[in-house]
Short mmCIF file of C-alpha atoms and ligand atoms in Angstrom, two decimals:
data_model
loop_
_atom_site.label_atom_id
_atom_site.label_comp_id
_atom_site.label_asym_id
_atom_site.label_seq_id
_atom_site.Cartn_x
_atom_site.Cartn_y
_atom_site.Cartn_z
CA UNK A 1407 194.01 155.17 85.94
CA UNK A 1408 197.25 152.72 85.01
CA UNK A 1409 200.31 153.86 85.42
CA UNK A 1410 202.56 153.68 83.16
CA UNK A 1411 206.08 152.54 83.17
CA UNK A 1412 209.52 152.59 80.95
CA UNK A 1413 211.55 150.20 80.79
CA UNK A 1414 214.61 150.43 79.01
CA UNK A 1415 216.86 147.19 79.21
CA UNK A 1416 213.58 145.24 79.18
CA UNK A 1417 214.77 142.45 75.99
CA UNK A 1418 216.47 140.25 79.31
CA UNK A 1419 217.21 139.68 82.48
CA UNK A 1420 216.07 142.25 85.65
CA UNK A 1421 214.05 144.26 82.77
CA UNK A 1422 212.35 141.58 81.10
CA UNK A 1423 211.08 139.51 84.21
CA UNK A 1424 210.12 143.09 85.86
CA UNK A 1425 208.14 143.78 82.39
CA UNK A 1426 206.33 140.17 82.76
CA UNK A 1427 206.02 141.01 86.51
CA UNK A 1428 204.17 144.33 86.16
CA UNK A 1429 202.30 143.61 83.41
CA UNK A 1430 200.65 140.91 85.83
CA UNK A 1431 200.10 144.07 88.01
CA UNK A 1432 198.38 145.69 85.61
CA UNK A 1433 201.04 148.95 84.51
CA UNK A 1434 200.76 149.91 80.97
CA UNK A 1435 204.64 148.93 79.45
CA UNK A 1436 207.00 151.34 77.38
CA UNK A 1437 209.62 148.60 76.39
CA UNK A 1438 213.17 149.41 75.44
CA UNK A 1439 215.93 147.60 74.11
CA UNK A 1440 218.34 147.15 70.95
CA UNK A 1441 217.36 143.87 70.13
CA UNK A 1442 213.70 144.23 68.03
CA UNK A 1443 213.14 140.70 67.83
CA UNK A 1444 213.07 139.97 71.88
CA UNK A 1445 210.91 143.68 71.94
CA UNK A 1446 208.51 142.09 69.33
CA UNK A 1447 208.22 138.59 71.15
CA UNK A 1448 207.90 140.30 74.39
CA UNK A 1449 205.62 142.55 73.48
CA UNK A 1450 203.17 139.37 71.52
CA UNK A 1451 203.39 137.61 75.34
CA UNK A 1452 202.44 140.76 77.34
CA UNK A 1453 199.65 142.47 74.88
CA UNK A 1454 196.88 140.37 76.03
CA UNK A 1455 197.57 141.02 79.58
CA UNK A 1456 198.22 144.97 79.56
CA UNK A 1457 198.92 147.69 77.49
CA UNK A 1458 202.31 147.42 75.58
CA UNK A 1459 204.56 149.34 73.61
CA UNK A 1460 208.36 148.79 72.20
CA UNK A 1461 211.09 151.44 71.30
CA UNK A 1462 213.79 150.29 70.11
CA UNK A 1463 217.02 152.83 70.79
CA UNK A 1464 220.51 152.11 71.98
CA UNK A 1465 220.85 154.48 74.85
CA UNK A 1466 223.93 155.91 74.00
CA UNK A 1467 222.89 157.63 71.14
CA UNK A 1468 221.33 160.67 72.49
CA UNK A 1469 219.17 161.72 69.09
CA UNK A 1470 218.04 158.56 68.96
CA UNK A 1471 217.05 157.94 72.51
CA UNK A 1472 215.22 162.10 72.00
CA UNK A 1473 213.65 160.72 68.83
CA UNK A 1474 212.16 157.85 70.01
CA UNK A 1475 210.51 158.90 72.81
CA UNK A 1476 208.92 162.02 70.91
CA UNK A 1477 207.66 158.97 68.58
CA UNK A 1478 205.60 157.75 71.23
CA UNK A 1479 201.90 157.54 70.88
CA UNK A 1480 199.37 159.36 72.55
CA UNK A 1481 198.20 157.31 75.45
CA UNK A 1482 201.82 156.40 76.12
CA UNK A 1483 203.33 159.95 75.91
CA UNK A 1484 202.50 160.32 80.10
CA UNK A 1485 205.37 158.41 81.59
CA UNK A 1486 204.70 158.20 85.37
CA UNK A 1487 207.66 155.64 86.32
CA UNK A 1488 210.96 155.18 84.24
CA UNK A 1489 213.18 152.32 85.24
CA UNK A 1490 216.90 152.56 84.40
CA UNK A 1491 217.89 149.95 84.17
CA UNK A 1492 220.27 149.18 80.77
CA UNK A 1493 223.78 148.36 81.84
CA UNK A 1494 226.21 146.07 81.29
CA UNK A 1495 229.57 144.83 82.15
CA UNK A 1496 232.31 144.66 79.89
CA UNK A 1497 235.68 142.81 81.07
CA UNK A 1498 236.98 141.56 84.07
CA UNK A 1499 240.85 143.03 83.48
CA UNK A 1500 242.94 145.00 85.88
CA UNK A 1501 243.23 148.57 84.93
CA UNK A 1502 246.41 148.40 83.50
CA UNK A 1503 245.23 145.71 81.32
CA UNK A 1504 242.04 146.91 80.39
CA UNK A 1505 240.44 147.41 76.66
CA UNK A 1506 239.21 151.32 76.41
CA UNK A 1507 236.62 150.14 73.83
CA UNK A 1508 235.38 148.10 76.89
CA UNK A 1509 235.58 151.15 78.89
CA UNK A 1510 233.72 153.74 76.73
CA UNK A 1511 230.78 150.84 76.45
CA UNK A 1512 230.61 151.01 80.23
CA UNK A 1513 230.59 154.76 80.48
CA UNK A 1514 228.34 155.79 77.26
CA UNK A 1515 226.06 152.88 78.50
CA UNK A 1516 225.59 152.89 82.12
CA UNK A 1517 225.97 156.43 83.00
CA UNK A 1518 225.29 158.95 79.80
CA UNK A 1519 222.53 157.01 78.29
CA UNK A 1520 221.09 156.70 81.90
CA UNK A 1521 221.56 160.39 81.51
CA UNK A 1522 220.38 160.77 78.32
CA UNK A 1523 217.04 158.72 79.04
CA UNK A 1524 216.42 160.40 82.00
CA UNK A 1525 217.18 163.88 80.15
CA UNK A 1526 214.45 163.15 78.09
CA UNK A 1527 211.91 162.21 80.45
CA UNK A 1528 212.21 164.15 83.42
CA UNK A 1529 210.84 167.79 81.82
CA UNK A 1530 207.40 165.65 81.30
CA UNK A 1531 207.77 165.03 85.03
CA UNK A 1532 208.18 168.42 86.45
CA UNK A 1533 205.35 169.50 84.55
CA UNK A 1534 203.33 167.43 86.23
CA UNK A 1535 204.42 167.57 89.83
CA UNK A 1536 204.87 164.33 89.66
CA UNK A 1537 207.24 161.08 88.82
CA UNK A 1538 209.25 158.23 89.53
CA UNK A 1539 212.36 157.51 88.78
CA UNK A 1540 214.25 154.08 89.63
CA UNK A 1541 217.79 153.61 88.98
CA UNK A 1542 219.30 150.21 88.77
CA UNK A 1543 222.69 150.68 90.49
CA UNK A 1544 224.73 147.81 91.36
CA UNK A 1545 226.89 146.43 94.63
CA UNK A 1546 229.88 147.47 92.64
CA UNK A 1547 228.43 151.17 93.05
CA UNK A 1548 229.57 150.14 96.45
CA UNK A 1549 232.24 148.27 96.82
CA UNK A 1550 234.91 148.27 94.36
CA UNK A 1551 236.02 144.45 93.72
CA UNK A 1552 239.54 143.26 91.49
CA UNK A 1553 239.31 143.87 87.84
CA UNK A 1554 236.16 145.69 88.60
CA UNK A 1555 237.43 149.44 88.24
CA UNK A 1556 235.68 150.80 85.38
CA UNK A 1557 232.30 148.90 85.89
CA UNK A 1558 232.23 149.96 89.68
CA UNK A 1559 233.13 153.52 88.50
CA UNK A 1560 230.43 153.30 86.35
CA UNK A 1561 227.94 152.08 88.95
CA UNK A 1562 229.45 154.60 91.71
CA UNK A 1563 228.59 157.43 89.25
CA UNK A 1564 224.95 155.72 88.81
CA UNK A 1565 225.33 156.12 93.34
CA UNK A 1566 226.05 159.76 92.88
CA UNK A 1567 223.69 160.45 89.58
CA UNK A 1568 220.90 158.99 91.64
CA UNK A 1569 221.37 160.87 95.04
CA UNK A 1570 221.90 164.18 92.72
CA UNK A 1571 218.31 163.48 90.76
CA UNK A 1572 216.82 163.20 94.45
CA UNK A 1573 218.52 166.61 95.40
CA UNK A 1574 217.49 168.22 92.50
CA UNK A 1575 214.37 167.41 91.74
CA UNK A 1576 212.78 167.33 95.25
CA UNK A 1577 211.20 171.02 94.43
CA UNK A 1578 209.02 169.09 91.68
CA UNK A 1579 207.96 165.77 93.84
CA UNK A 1580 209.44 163.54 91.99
CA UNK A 1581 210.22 160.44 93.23
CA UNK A 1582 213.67 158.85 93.01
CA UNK A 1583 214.76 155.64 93.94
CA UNK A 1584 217.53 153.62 93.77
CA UNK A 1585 218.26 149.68 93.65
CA UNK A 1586 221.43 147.85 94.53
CA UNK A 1587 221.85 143.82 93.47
CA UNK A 1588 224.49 142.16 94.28
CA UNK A 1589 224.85 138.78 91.93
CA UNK A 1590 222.55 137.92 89.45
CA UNK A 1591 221.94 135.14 87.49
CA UNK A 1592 221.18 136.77 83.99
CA UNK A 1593 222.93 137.41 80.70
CA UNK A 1594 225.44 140.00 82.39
CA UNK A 1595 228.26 137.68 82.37
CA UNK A 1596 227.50 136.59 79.11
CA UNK A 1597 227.90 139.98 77.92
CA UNK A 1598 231.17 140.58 80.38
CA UNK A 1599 232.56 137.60 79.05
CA UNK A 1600 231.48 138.26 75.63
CA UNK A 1601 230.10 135.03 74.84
CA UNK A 1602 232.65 132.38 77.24
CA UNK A 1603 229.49 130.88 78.48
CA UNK A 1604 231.18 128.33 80.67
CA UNK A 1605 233.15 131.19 82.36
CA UNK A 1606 229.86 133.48 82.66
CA UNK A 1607 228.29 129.75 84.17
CA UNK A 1608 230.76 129.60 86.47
CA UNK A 1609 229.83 132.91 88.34
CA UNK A 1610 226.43 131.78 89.23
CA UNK A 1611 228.22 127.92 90.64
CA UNK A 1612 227.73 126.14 93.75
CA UNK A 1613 225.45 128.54 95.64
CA UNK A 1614 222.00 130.32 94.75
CA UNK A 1615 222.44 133.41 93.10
CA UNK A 1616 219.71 136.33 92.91
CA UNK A 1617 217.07 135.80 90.46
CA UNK A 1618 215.81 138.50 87.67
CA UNK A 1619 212.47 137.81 89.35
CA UNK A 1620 213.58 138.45 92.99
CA UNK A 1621 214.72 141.95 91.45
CA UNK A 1622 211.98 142.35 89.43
CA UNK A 1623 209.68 141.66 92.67
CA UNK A 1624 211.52 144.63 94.86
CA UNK A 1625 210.69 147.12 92.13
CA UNK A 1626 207.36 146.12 91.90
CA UNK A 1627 206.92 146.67 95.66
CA UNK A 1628 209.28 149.74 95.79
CA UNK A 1629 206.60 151.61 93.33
CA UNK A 1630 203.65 150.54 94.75
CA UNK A 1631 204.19 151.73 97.94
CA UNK A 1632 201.92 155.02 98.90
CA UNK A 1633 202.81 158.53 97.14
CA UNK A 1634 204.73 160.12 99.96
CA UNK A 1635 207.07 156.72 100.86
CA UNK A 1636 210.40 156.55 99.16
CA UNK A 1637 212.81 153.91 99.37
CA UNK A 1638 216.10 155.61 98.14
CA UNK A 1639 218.33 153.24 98.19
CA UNK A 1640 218.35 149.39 98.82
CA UNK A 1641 220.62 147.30 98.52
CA UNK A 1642 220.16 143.40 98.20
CA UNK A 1643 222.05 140.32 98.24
CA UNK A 1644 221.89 136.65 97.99
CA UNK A 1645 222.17 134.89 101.29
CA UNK A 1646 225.48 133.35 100.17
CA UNK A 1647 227.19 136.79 99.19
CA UNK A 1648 228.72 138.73 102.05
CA UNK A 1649 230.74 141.44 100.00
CA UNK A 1650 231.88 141.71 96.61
CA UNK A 1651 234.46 138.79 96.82
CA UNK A 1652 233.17 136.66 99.45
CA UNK A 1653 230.52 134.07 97.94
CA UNK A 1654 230.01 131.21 100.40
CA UNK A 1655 229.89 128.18 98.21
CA UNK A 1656 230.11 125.45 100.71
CA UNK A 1657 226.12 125.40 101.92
CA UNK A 1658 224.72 124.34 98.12
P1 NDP B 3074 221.30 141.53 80.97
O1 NDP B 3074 222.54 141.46 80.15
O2 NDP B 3074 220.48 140.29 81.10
O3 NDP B 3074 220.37 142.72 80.45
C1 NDP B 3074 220.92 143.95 80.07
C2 NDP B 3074 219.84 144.75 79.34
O4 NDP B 3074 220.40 146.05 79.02
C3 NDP B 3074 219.40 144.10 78.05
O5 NDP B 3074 218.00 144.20 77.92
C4 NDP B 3074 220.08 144.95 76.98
O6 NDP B 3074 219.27 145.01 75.82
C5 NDP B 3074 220.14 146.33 77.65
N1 NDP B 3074 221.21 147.13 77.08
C6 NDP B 3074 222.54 146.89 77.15
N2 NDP B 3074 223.22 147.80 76.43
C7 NDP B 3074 222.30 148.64 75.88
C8 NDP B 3074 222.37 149.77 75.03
N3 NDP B 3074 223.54 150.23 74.58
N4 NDP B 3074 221.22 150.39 74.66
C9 NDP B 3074 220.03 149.92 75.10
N5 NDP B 3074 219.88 148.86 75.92
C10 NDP B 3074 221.01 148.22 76.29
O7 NDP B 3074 221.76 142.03 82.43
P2 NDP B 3074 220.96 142.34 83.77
O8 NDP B 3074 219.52 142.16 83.60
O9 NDP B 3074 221.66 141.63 84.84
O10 NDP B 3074 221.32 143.89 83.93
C11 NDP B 3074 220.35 144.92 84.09
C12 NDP B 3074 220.95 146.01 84.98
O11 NDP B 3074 221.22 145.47 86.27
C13 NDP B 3074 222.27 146.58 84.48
O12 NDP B 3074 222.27 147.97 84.70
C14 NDP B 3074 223.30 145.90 85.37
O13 NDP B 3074 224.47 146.66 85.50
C15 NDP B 3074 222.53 145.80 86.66
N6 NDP B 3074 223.00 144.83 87.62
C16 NDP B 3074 223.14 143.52 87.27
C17 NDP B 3074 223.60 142.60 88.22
C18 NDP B 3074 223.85 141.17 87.89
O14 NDP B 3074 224.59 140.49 88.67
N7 NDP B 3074 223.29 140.62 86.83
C19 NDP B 3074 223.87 143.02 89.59
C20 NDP B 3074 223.71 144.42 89.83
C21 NDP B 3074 223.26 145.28 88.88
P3 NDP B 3074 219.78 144.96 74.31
O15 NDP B 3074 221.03 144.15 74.29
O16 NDP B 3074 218.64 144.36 73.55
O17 NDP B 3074 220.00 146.40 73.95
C1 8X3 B 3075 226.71 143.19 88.96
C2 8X3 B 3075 227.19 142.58 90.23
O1 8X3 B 3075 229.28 141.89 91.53
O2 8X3 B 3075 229.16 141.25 89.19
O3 8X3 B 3075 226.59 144.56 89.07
O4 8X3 B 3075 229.56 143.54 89.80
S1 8X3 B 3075 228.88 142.31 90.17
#
């Protein structure tokens, strides 16, 4: 039988090429975003190849999120693999510069409504003895970089949020999994930037940065692989990036 898979952040970037990529591979598609339009478009392109559905929630509002997924049909109430994988970015400033609108976005996004997803799902899961959960982390849930603070805090809780899911819901055997880019050339510094496209252009300059497909292409393989193999935690960078800071520009 397909498997089927939720995607929430799927209207760009890492979520929408893994959507295109595992629709190729024959998963049935739960796709989330806020943006209907891109979830209506996405799901026209992908319907003739699998079976696709759209929800359209922001995932920090926790009724919503709960309402939404008790909306879903039938055949796409079994969710076997959820993919965390909304997040953003918002600012670049030092702490004691920093916007707090910028940094409730960054906690009510990347952490509660990771939480508040996963809340949602995970019951369905236990009942059945069986699940998948992958969390899109980030190399900032690892290193902490300058003017990073709140977004690495945000990413080190997604680290510790990840490790606890494992922990806690090894009893059930659930599956839990967690991924670690390091740059990527999508719409995140668009959104960090909000909207300074030549500075968000800049961040991806003079080297090759990770694709959404090259991420997209390790999830696919991380849930493929045979029931009782988990990868918990990989991390992956673009040849040119050696830690946060250090982006060798010189071999383009
Ligand atoms: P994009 O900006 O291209 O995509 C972000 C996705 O998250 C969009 O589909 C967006 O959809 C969704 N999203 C954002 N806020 C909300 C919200 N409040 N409710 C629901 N959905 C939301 O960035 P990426 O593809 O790069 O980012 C995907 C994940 O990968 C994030 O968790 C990010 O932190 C992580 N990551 C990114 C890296 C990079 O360098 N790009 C590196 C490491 C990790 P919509 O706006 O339609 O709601
Ligand atoms: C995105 C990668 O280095 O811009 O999580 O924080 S970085």
């Amino acid at each position: 039988m397909k498997q089927t898979v939720f995607i929430t952040g799927a209207t760009s970037g890492i979520g929408m090429a893994t959507a295109k990529l595992l629709a190729q591979h024959q998963f049935r598609l739960i796709l989330c975003g806020r943006r209907k339009n891109r979830l209506e478009r996405l799901q026209k392109l992908l319907e003739s190849v699998t079976d696709v559905t759209t929800l359209q929630f922001d995932v920090r509002d926790k009724s919503s999120v709960d309402e939404s997924i008790k909306s879903l049909s039938k055949e796409f109430q079994q969710i076997d693999v959820l993919i965390n994988n909304a997040g953003n970015a918002h600012g670049l400033d030092s702490i004691q510069e920093g916007n707090t609108e910028d940094w409730d976005a960054m906690m009510d996004i990347n952490v509660k409504g990771l939480l508040y997803v996963s809340k949602a799902i995970i019951p369905q899961m236990i009942e059945r003895n069986s699940g998948f959960i992958v969390n899109i982390g980030s190399t900032a849930g690892k290193e902490v970089y300058p003017g990073g603070n709140v977004y690495c805090a945000s990413k080190y809780a997604v680290n510790a949020i990840n490790k606890g899911m494992r922990i806690d819901l090894n009893q059930y055997n659930i599956r839990v999994s967690a991924i670690h880019p390091g740059l990527v050339e999508t719409e995140f510094s668009d959104v960090r930037f909000k909207g300074d496209t030549a500075r968000a252009k800049k961040v991806y300059q003079g080297y090759k940065a990770l694709q959404a497909e090259d991420i997209a292409d390790i999830i696919q393989f991380v849930i493929t692989r045979p029931y009782h193999v988990n990868i918990e935690d990989l991390v992956v960078f673009p040849t040119a990036q050696a830690t946060a800071t250090m982006v060798n520009k010189n071999n383009a």
